[in-house]
Coordinates of C-alpha atoms in Angstrom, one line a residue:
Chain O
M1 CA -25.4 67.4 179.3
Q2 CA -26.5 68.2 182.8
T3 CA -29.2 70.1 184.5
L4 CA -27.7 72.8 187.2
S5 CA -31.2 74.2 187.7
E6 CA -34.7 74.8 186.5
N7 CA -36.9 77.5 188.0
R8 CA -40.9 78.2 187.0
C9 CA -40.6 81.6 185.5
F10 CA -43.4 83.7 183.8
G11 CA -45.1 80.0 183.1
G12 CA -42.1 78.5 181.4
T13 CA -38.9 77.1 182.8
Q14 CA -35.6 79.1 183.6
G15 CA -32.9 76.6 183.2
V16 CA -29.2 76.3 183.6
Y17 CA -27.2 73.8 182.0
S18 CA -23.6 72.3 181.2
H19 CA -21.5 70.2 179.2
A20 CA -18.4 69.2 177.8
A21 CA -17.8 71.2 175.0
T22 CA -15.1 70.2 172.2
T23 CA -14.5 73.5 170.5
T24 CA -13.7 75.5 173.6
N25 CA -12.0 71.8 175.1
C26 CA -13.9 72.2 178.5
D27 CA -17.2 72.3 180.4
M28 CA -19.6 75.2 179.6
T29 CA -22.5 76.8 181.3
F30 CA -25.8 78.3 179.6
G31 CA -28.8 79.6 180.7
L32 CA -32.1 78.5 178.4
F33 CA -35.4 79.9 179.3
L34 CA -38.3 78.2 177.7
P35 CA -41.9 79.5 177.0
E36 CA -44.8 77.1 178.0
E37 CA -45.6 76.7 174.5
A38 CA -42.6 75.0 174.3
Q39 CA -44.5 72.0 175.8
D40 CA -46.5 72.0 172.8
G41 CA -43.6 71.9 170.0
P42 CA -40.6 73.8 168.7
V43 CA -40.4 77.9 169.8
P44 CA -38.6 80.4 167.9
I45 CA -35.5 81.3 169.8
L46 CA -34.0 84.7 170.6
W47 CA -30.1 84.4 171.3
Y48 CA -28.5 86.8 174.1
L49 CA -24.7 87.4 173.9
S50 CA -23.2 89.1 177.2
G51 CA -20.7 91.7 177.5
L52 CA -17.3 91.8 179.2
T53 CA -16.8 89.8 183.1
C54 CA -20.3 88.3 182.3
T55 CA -21.0 84.9 182.6
H56 CA -24.7 83.0 181.6
E57 CA -25.8 84.5 184.5
N58 CA -26.1 88.3 184.7
A59 CA -28.7 88.6 181.8
M60 CA -30.3 86.0 182.8
T61 CA -31.4 87.6 186.2
K62 CA -30.5 91.2 185.2
A63 CA -31.9 92.0 181.8
G64 CA -35.7 91.2 182.7
A65 CA -36.2 89.4 179.0
Q66 CA -38.1 86.4 180.5
Q67 CA -41.4 88.3 180.4
W68 CA -41.3 89.3 176.9
A69 CA -40.3 85.8 175.9
A70 CA -42.8 84.5 177.5
E71 CA -45.4 86.8 176.2
Q72 CA -44.3 85.8 172.9
G73 CA -43.7 82.3 173.1
I74 CA -40.2 82.7 172.1
A75 CA -37.1 80.6 174.0
L76 CA -34.0 82.7 175.3
C77 CA -30.5 81.3 175.5
F78 CA -27.9 82.9 177.6
P79 CA -24.4 81.5 176.4
D80 CA -21.4 82.2 178.7
T81 CA -18.6 84.4 177.5
S82 CA -15.5 82.6 177.4
P83 CA -14.2 79.4 178.1
R84 CA -13.8 78.5 181.8
G85 CA -12.1 76.2 184.3
E86 CA -8.5 75.9 185.6
D87 CA -6.9 75.4 183.0
V88 CA -7.9 77.9 180.7
A89 CA -5.7 80.9 180.3
D90 CA -6.2 84.2 182.1
D91 CA -5.2 87.7 182.2
E92 CA -5.1 89.9 184.9
A93 CA -7.5 92.5 183.1
Y94 CA -11.0 92.1 182.9
D95 CA -11.3 92.5 179.2
L96 CA -9.3 89.7 177.9
G97 CA -9.2 85.8 179.2
K98 CA -11.8 84.6 181.0
G99 CA -15.2 86.7 180.6
A100 CA -13.8 88.4 177.6
G101 CA -14.2 85.8 174.8
F102 CA -14.9 88.5 172.2
Y103 CA -16.8 85.8 169.9
V104 CA -13.3 84.6 168.1
N105 CA -11.8 81.6 167.3
A106 CA -8.1 82.3 168.7
T107 CA -5.4 81.8 166.7
Q108 CA -2.4 82.7 169.2
D109 CA -1.0 80.8 172.3
P110 CA -1.8 80.2 175.2
W111 CA -5.7 81.4 173.9
A112 CA -6.3 78.8 170.7
R113 CA -6.7 75.7 172.8
H114 CA -9.9 77.1 174.7
F115 CA -10.7 80.6 173.2
Q116 CA -12.8 79.4 170.5
M117 CA -16.1 81.0 171.3
W118 CA -17.1 81.8 167.4
D119 CA -17.5 78.3 167.1
Y120 CA -18.9 77.4 170.4
V121 CA -21.9 80.0 169.8
A122 CA -22.3 79.9 165.9
E123 CA -22.0 76.0 165.6
E124 CA -22.0 73.8 169.0
L125 CA -24.0 75.1 171.3
P126 CA -27.2 75.5 168.5
A127 CA -26.5 71.7 167.7
L128 CA -26.8 71.0 171.5
L129 CA -30.0 73.1 171.6
A130 CA -31.4 71.3 168.6
E131 CA -30.9 68.0 169.8
N132 CA -32.2 68.5 173.3
F133 CA -34.8 71.3 173.2
A134 CA -38.1 72.2 171.2
I135 CA -36.3 75.0 169.8
D136 CA -37.6 75.6 166.0
M137 CA -33.8 76.5 164.5
D138 CA -35.3 78.0 161.1
R139 CA -36.6 80.7 163.5
Q140 CA -33.8 82.5 165.3
A141 CA -32.8 85.8 165.7
I142 CA -29.8 87.2 167.9
T143 CA -28.9 90.1 170.5
G144 CA -26.4 91.1 172.7
H145 CA -24.9 93.9 175.1
S146 CA -21.6 95.5 174.8
M147 CA -19.3 92.9 173.5
G148 CA -22.1 91.0 173.3
G149 CA -23.6 93.0 171.0
H150 CA -20.0 92.9 168.7
G151 CA -20.9 89.4 169.0
A152 CA -24.4 89.3 167.8
L153 CA -23.8 91.8 165.0
T154 CA -21.0 90.1 163.6
L155 CA -22.7 86.8 163.8
A156 CA -25.5 87.8 162.1
M157 CA -23.7 89.5 159.1
S158 CA -21.5 86.8 159.2
L159 CA -24.1 83.9 158.7
P160 CA -26.3 85.0 156.1
G161 CA -29.7 83.0 156.5
R162 CA -29.2 82.0 160.4
F163 CA -31.0 84.6 161.7
R164 CA -34.0 86.5 160.6
S165 CA -33.4 89.8 163.2
V166 CA -30.3 91.3 165.0
S167 CA -30.4 93.9 167.8
A168 CA -27.9 94.9 170.2
F169 CA -27.7 97.0 173.6
S170 CA -24.7 99.7 173.1
P171 CA -22.6 97.2 171.1
I172 CA -18.8 97.6 170.6
C173 CA -19.3 98.5 167.1
N174 CA -15.8 99.2 166.1
P175 CA -13.0 96.9 167.5
T176 CA -10.6 97.0 164.9
G177 CA -10.4 100.9 165.8
A178 CA -11.0 101.0 169.4
D179 CA -9.1 99.7 172.8
W180 CA -11.8 97.6 173.4
G181 CA -10.9 95.7 170.3
R182 CA -7.2 96.4 169.0
K183 CA -5.9 94.8 172.4
Q184 CA -7.7 91.9 172.3
L185 CA -7.9 91.0 168.5
T186 CA -4.0 91.4 168.7
A187 CA -4.0 88.9 171.4
Y188 CA -6.5 86.4 170.2
L189 CA -5.9 86.5 166.2
G190 CA -2.4 87.9 165.9
D191 CA -0.6 91.1 164.5
D192 CA -2.3 90.4 160.9
E193 CA -5.2 93.3 161.2
T194 CA -7.0 91.8 157.8
T195 CA -8.0 88.6 159.9
W196 CA -9.7 91.4 162.4
A197 CA -12.0 92.8 159.7
R198 CA -14.7 90.3 160.1
H199 CA -14.8 90.7 163.1
D200 CA -15.9 94.5 163.2
A201 CA -19.6 95.1 162.8
S202 CA -18.7 98.5 160.8
L203 CA -16.3 96.9 158.6
L204 CA -18.9 93.9 158.0
M205 CA -21.7 96.5 157.7
A206 CA -19.7 98.2 155.0
E207 CA -18.7 95.3 153.2
T208 CA -22.0 93.0 153.2
G209 CA -24.5 94.3 155.7
F210 CA -27.3 92.1 157.1
D211 CA -30.9 90.8 154.9
G212 CA -33.2 91.5 157.5
P213 CA -34.2 94.3 160.3
V214 CA -31.2 95.7 162.5
L215 CA -32.1 97.5 165.7
V216 CA -29.6 98.8 167.8
D217 CA -29.9 101.3 170.8
T218 CA -27.1 103.1 172.4
G219 CA -27.4 105.5 175.6
T220 CA -26.0 109.1 175.2
S221 CA -24.6 109.2 178.7
D222 CA -22.8 105.9 178.1
Q223 CA -19.6 106.0 180.0
F224 CA -17.5 103.8 177.4
L225 CA -19.0 105.8 174.3
D226 CA -15.5 106.2 172.9
L227 CA -14.5 102.7 173.1
L228 CA -18.1 101.3 171.6
K229 CA -18.0 103.9 168.4
P230 CA -21.5 103.4 167.5
E231 CA -21.1 106.3 165.1
T232 CA -19.1 103.9 163.0
L233 CA -21.8 101.9 162.5
A234 CA -24.4 104.5 162.3
A235 CA -22.5 105.8 158.9
A236 CA -22.1 102.6 157.4
A237 CA -25.4 101.4 157.7
A238 CA -26.6 104.6 156.4
K239 CA -24.0 104.6 153.3
R240 CA -25.4 100.9 152.1
R241 CA -29.1 101.6 152.7
Q242 CA -29.0 99.5 155.3
Q243 CA -32.6 98.4 157.1
I244 CA -31.8 100.0 160.7
Q245 CA -33.2 101.5 163.8
F246 CA -30.5 103.1 165.4
R247 CA -31.2 105.0 168.6
M248 CA -29.4 106.9 171.1
Q249 CA -31.3 107.2 174.2
P250 CA -31.2 110.1 176.2
G251 CA -29.8 109.7 179.6
Y252 CA -28.9 106.5 179.8
D253 CA -25.7 104.5 180.6
H254 CA -23.9 101.2 179.7
S255 CA -25.8 99.2 182.8
Y256 CA -28.4 96.7 183.0
F257 CA -31.1 99.4 184.0
F258 CA -30.4 100.5 180.3
V259 CA -30.8 97.2 179.2
S260 CA -34.3 96.2 181.2
S261 CA -35.5 99.4 180.1
F262 CA -35.8 98.7 176.3
M263 CA -35.3 94.7 176.3
E264 CA -39.4 95.0 175.5
D265 CA -38.9 97.1 172.7
H266 CA -36.6 94.5 171.3
V267 CA -38.3 91.3 171.9
A268 CA -41.1 92.7 169.9
F269 CA -38.8 93.8 167.4
H270 CA -37.3 90.1 167.5
A271 CA -41.1 88.1 167.6
E272 CA -42.4 90.6 164.4
A273 CA -39.3 88.9 162.5
L274 CA -39.7 85.4 163.9
Y275 CA -43.4 85.3 163.5
A276 CA -43.2 87.0 160.2
Chain A
M1 CA -26.6 111.1 202.9
Q2 CA -24.6 110.3 199.8
T3 CA -25.1 109.2 196.3
L4 CA -23.6 106.0 195.5
S5 CA -24.7 105.9 192.1
E6 CA -27.7 107.1 190.1
N7 CA -28.6 105.3 186.7
R8 CA -31.3 106.1 184.4
C9 CA -34.1 103.1 184.3
F10 CA -37.5 103.1 182.2
G11 CA -37.8 107.1 182.0
G12 CA -36.8 107.2 185.6
T13 CA -34.1 107.2 188.1
Q14 CA -32.8 104.0 190.2
G15 CA -30.6 105.6 192.8
V16 CA -28.1 104.3 195.3
Y17 CA -27.5 106.3 198.4
S18 CA -25.8 105.7 201.9
H19 CA -26.1 107.7 205.3
A20 CA -25.2 107.6 208.6
A21 CA -28.2 106.0 210.5
T22 CA -28.7 106.8 214.0
T23 CA -31.1 103.6 214.7
T24 CA -28.5 101.1 213.8
N25 CA -25.8 103.3 214.8
C26 CA -23.7 102.4 211.2
D27 CA -23.7 103.5 207.5
M28 CA -26.7 102.1 205.9
T29 CA -27.4 101.8 202.1
F30 CA -31.1 101.7 200.3
G31 CA -31.8 101.8 196.6
L32 CA -34.3 104.4 195.3
F33 CA -36.5 104.0 192.2
L34 CA -37.9 107.4 191.2
P35 CA -40.6 107.5 188.3
E36 CA -40.1 110.5 185.8
E37 CA -43.5 111.9 187.4
A38 CA -41.0 112.7 190.7
Q39 CA -39.6 115.5 188.6
D40 CA -42.8 117.4 188.4
G41 CA -44.1 116.5 192.3
P42 CA -44.7 114.3 194.8
V43 CA -44.8 110.6 193.7
P44 CA -46.6 107.7 195.9
I45 CA -44.1 104.8 197.4
L46 CA -44.0 101.5 197.6
W47 CA -41.6 99.8 200.0
Y48 CA -40.1 96.6 198.9
L49 CA -38.5 94.7 201.7
S50 CA -35.6 91.6 201.0
G51 CA -35.3 88.5 202.5
L52 CA -32.3 86.4 204.0
T53 CA -28.5 87.2 202.7
C54 CA -29.9 90.1 200.7
T55 CA -28.7 93.9 200.6
H56 CA -30.6 96.7 198.9
E57 CA -29.0 95.6 195.4
N58 CA -30.6 91.9 195.0
A59 CA -34.5 93.3 194.4
M60 CA -33.4 96.3 192.8
T61 CA -31.6 94.3 190.1
K62 CA -33.7 91.4 190.1
A63 CA -37.2 91.9 191.0
G64 CA -38.0 93.8 187.7
A65 CA -40.3 96.0 189.6
Q66 CA -38.6 99.4 187.9
Q67 CA -41.2 99.1 185.1
W68 CA -44.0 98.7 186.5
A69 CA -43.5 101.4 189.0
A70 CA -42.5 104.0 186.1
E71 CA -45.8 102.4 184.1
Q72 CA -47.5 103.5 187.5
G73 CA -45.8 106.6 188.6
I74 CA -44.7 105.2 191.7
A75 CA -41.2 105.6 194.1
L76 CA -39.5 102.3 194.9
C77 CA -37.7 102.0 198.0
F78 CA -35.1 98.9 199.0
P79 CA -33.7 99.1 202.0
D80 CA -31.0 96.7 203.2
T81 CA -31.9 93.8 205.5
S82 CA -29.6 94.7 208.5
P83 CA -26.9 96.9 210.0
R84 CA -23.3 96.9 208.0
G85 CA -20.1 97.0 208.9
E86 CA -16.7 95.7 210.9
D87 CA -18.1 96.6 214.1
V88 CA -21.5 95.2 213.7
A89 CA -22.0 91.8 215.7
D90 CA -22.4 88.5 213.1
D91 CA -23.0 84.9 212.9
E92 CA -21.9 82.6 211.1
A93 CA -25.0 81.5 209.8
Y94 CA -26.5 83.1 206.9
D95 CA -29.8 83.8 208.7
L96 CA -28.7 85.5 211.9
G97 CA -26.7 88.6 212.2
K98 CA -25.8 90.4 208.5
G99 CA -28.3 90.2 206.0
A100 CA -30.6 88.4 208.5
G101 CA -32.2 91.7 211.0
F102 CA -35.8 90.0 210.5
Y103 CA -37.0 93.8 210.7
V104 CA -37.0 93.9 214.7
N105 CA -35.3 96.0 217.3
A106 CA -33.0 93.6 219.5
T107 CA -33.1 93.9 223.3
Q108 CA -30.3 91.0 223.6
D109 CA -26.7 91.5 223.7
P110 CA -25.0 91.4 220.9
W111 CA -27.6 92.7 218.8
A112 CA -29.2 95.2 220.7
R113 CA -26.4 97.9 219.6
H114 CA -27.1 97.6 215.7
F115 CA -30.0 95.7 215.0
Q116 CA -32.5 98.4 215.6
M117 CA -34.4 97.7 211.7
W118 CA -37.6 98.1 212.8
D119 CA -36.9 101.7 213.5
Y120 CA -35.0 102.2 211.0
V121 CA -37.4 100.8 208.4
A122 CA -40.7 102.5 210.0
E123 CA -39.1 105.7 211.3
E124 CA -35.4 106.9 210.4
L125 CA -35.8 105.7 206.3
P126 CA -39.1 107.3 205.6
A127 CA -37.8 110.5 207.4
L128 CA -34.9 110.9 205.6
L129 CA -37.1 110.2 202.4
A130 CA -39.5 112.6 203.0
E131 CA -36.7 115.2 203.4
N132 CA -34.7 114.6 200.3
F133 CA -37.1 113.4 197.9
A134 CA -40.2 114.3 196.1
I135 CA -42.2 111.4 197.8
D136 CA -45.8 111.6 198.9
M137 CA -45.6 110.5 202.3
D138 CA -49.4 110.0 202.7
R139 CA -49.0 107.5 200.0
Q140 CA -47.1 104.5 200.8
A141 CA -47.9 100.5 200.4
I142 CA -45.4 98.1 201.3
T143 CA -44.5 94.5 200.0
G144 CA -41.3 92.1 200.3
H145 CA -40.0 88.8 200.0
S146 CA -39.5 85.9 202.5
M147 CA -38.1 87.3 205.6
G148 CA -39.1 90.7 203.9
G149 CA -42.8 89.7 203.3
H150 CA -42.4 88.7 207.1
G151 CA -41.4 92.3 207.4
A152 CA -43.9 93.8 205.3
L153 CA -46.7 92.1 206.4
T154 CA -45.5 93.0 210.3
L155 CA -45.2 96.6 209.6
A156 CA -48.2 97.0 207.8
M157 CA -50.8 95.5 210.7
S158 CA -48.4 97.5 213.3
L159 CA -49.0 100.9 212.0
P160 CA -52.2 101.5 211.1
G161 CA -53.0 104.0 208.7
R162 CA -49.3 103.8 207.4
F163 CA -49.5 101.7 203.9
R164 CA -52.7 101.7 202.0
S165 CA -52.0 98.3 200.9
V166 CA -50.0 95.2 201.6
S167 CA -48.2 92.2 199.8
A168 CA -45.8 89.6 199.7
F169 CA -44.0 87.1 198.1
S170 CA -43.4 83.8 199.9
P171 CA -43.4 85.4 203.1
I172 CA -42.4 84.0 206.7
C173 CA -46.1 83.9 208.3
N174 CA -45.7 82.4 211.5
P175 CA -42.0 82.9 212.4
T176 CA -42.9 81.9 216.0
G177 CA -43.5 78.7 215.2
A178 CA -40.9 77.7 212.7
D179 CA -37.1 77.9 212.2
W180 CA -37.1 80.8 210.4
G181 CA -38.2 82.7 213.3
R182 CA -37.6 80.8 216.5
K183 CA -33.8 81.1 216.4
Q184 CA -33.8 84.8 215.3
L185 CA -36.3 86.1 217.9
T186 CA -34.7 84.3 220.8
A187 CA -31.4 86.0 219.8
Y188 CA -32.7 89.2 219.1
L189 CA -35.3 89.3 221.8
G190 CA -34.6 86.9 224.5
D191 CA -36.6 84.1 225.7
D192 CA -39.9 85.6 226.8
E193 CA -42.0 84.6 223.8
T194 CA -44.8 87.1 224.9
T195 CA -42.3 89.6 223.0
W196 CA -42.3 87.7 219.7
A197 CA -46.4 87.8 218.8
R198 CA -46.1 91.5 217.6
H199 CA -43.3 90.2 214.8
D200 CA -45.5 87.3 214.0
A201 CA -47.8 88.0 210.9
S202 CA -50.1 85.1 211.3
L203 CA -50.6 86.2 215.4
L204 CA -51.1 90.0 214.2
M205 CA -53.6 88.8 211.6
A206 CA -55.7 87.0 214.2
E207 CA -55.0 89.7 216.7
T208 CA -55.6 93.3 214.2
G209 CA -55.5 92.2 210.6
F210 CA -54.9 94.8 208.2
D211 CA -57.4 97.9 207.4
G212 CA -57.2 97.4 203.4
P213 CA -56.2 94.9 200.9
V214 CA -53.7 91.9 201.7
L215 CA -52.0 90.0 198.3
V216 CA -49.6 87.2 199.4
D217 CA -48.1 85.0 196.7
T218 CA -46.3 81.7 197.5
G219 CA -45.2 79.1 195.1
T220 CA -46.3 75.6 195.0
S221 CA -42.7 74.6 194.7
D222 CA -41.2 76.5 197.3
Q223 CA -38.5 74.7 198.5
F224 CA -38.9 76.4 202.2
L225 CA -42.9 76.0 202.6
D226 CA -42.2 74.3 205.9
L227 CA -40.4 77.2 207.3
L228 CA -42.9 79.6 205.7
K229 CA -46.3 78.2 207.1
P230 CA -48.4 80.2 204.4
E231 CA -51.0 78.1 205.6
T232 CA -51.4 79.5 209.2
L233 CA -51.9 83.3 207.5
A234 CA -54.1 81.8 205.5
A235 CA -56.4 80.2 208.0
A236 CA -55.8 83.1 210.2
A237 CA -56.9 85.7 207.5
A238 CA -60.0 83.8 206.6
K239 CA -60.8 83.2 210.1
R240 CA -61.3 87.3 210.8
R241 CA -62.6 87.5 207.2
Q242 CA -59.9 89.5 205.8
Q243 CA -59.8 91.2 202.6
I244 CA -57.0 89.4 201.1
Q245 CA -55.7 87.7 198.0
F246 CA -54.2 84.7 199.1
R247 CA -52.3 82.6 196.0
M248 CA -50.7 79.5 196.1
Q249 CA -49.0 79.6 192.2
P250 CA -48.1 76.1 190.4
G251 CA -44.7 75.0 190.1
Y252 CA -43.1 78.5 191.2
D253 CA -40.4 77.8 193.9
H254 CA -38.7 80.4 196.1
S255 CA -36.3 82.3 193.4
Y256 CA -36.7 86.1 192.2
F257 CA -37.7 84.0 188.9
F258 CA -41.0 83.5 191.0
V259 CA -41.2 87.1 192.3
S260 CA -40.2 89.0 189.0
S261 CA -43.0 86.7 187.6
F262 CA -45.7 88.0 189.6
M263 CA -44.3 91.4 190.1
E264 CA -46.5 93.1 187.9
D265 CA -49.3 92.1 189.8
H266 CA -48.3 93.4 192.6
V267 CA -47.5 96.5 191.5
A268 CA -50.8 96.7 189.6
F269 CA -52.4 96.1 193.2
H270 CA -50.9 98.7 195.1
A271 CA -51.3 101.5 192.5
E272 CA -55.2 100.7 192.8
A273 CA -54.8 101.6 196.4
L274 CA -52.5 104.4 196.3
Y275 CA -54.6 106.1 193.7
A276 CA -58.0 105.3 195.0

C-alpha cells in the first residue's frame, strides 16, 4: 500500500492511498478520513460509495462529510467506482466501464477480468483497512450517492450483520427496471435476468430487507428521478414494514449541493447506530 | 447577465452566473449563494476571493461555506480569479496570467487590456449584485484563500467603510517581498516598486490598518510559508495594535482540507460583525 497524500482535516487526517488489488487486477486508489480519536484506538467506519463518473475524490472534496465524522469520531472510506488503468476495458458511454462499476462482479467479457467491484468493496478493501488502520470493523455503516446509493443498499441487505445502518442519497433503486441498470447489468452479468436480482435494492427490500435502520434522501427536483425510481424502494419498504426514513427533499436536485446539504443528518443517523 | 446553473443548497440557492464585464473586457463567471432569507429581503454578503489556478468553482464546491452562510442568513459571492477567453493574454506559468489576476489593475502590456481584477471585484461585480439580487450592500465582509487572502486583505484596508470585517486563509501577506508577488507585480504594474505598495497587505497594515476585526489562519505545515510570509503581517499588525486574531494552526497545510476545517469559525466571525 502506498500513501499518495495525507492532509490534516478537522483535527484528523484525510489520506489517499493506492494498492495493487487482486480482485480487480489493477492498482486501486481510495480516500480514508481518520478522526483524531484514531490515534488512541480503533474507531467505527462509515463507507461512502460514489456515483457514475466519480473517482475516490469527488465525495472526499465535495460532500462535506469529514466535519461531521470528526465530530462523531468516525472514519470515512471513499473507494473508487471502478477498476482503472490502460488495460482495463472501457466504453465511450459515461455510464458503462470506467467510473461505472455498479458494484457487481462482472461475469461477461470484456469486463470480467477487472470489474469485480462487489468483491473489492465487500472483501478486499475492508481487509486492507483492518490490517493497516485503527478501525473497529465490528462497527461499520454504509452510505452512497446515486450508483453508490445502489451499492450501499445492495451490499447492506446482502451482507447481514456487516453494517449497523445504511443510508443513501438519490440512489438508483430499481436497476432491473430502468436504463440506469438494465444496460449495465446486461453488459456485466449477461442476459439472464435472474442473476440481476441480487443487485436490485427494491427486489432485495421485498425479499430480505435490512436488519437495522435505513435512511434514504432524494430531491424532488432530481433530474434523474425516472432512472432512480425511488418509488419502487419506498413501496417495497412499506410493504415489508422495514424500519426506514424515506425522504423526498423539496427543490433539491442530484448534485453534491444536495448531498452536502443533508450530510450532517446522515452522519448523525449512522453515529446513533454505530454507538448504540 | 446569464444564469448558468442554480442548485438548491442548504435551503438556499447556489447559483452560477456570467456577464459581459466592462472592466475586464470579457465574459466573467461568478458563483453566488443566497440563503433562504433572501426570499424575504436583502441579506448581508461575504465575499470569498480564491487563490492561484482557481475559478469561481473551487471554493464553491470544496470550502463548505454554504452551510454556515445558510445558518447565519448570509450570501456568499465567489468571483473568478482572472479574466478569461481566447483573446486574453496568458503565460505558461500557473502563477501568472489566467487564474492569477492577483486582484490588481494591470498597467503593462500585454496584461492591461483585460487584467483589471481590482476594479472588477471592487466596483463592477458589487454593482451587478446590488442591481440583480436581494443583497444588503451596507453589510459586506470579505475573506479569501492564498492569493485571494491577499486580495481580501488589500481590498479591505484600501476601501475604508466598505467591509465590516476581513479574514483570510493562508494569505499571501507580503507580495513585494516574495516570489508570489514580485514576479506578478512586475509583470502587471511594471518595475516601479512604489506602485506595488498598495497591493501588499503587510505594508498596508503598517500604513493604515483596518477599521474593524481581522482574522487570519495559516497552517504550520503549509508548504508555501516562505512565499506567504505571514510573519510580516503579524509583526505589522502587532506594531500598530490592530484588532486581530492571527492563528497558526498546527499540522494544517495549504489545501481546501485546511480551509474547510476552519470555515465555520470564519463565517461566525463575519456574522458577528455583519449583525452587530
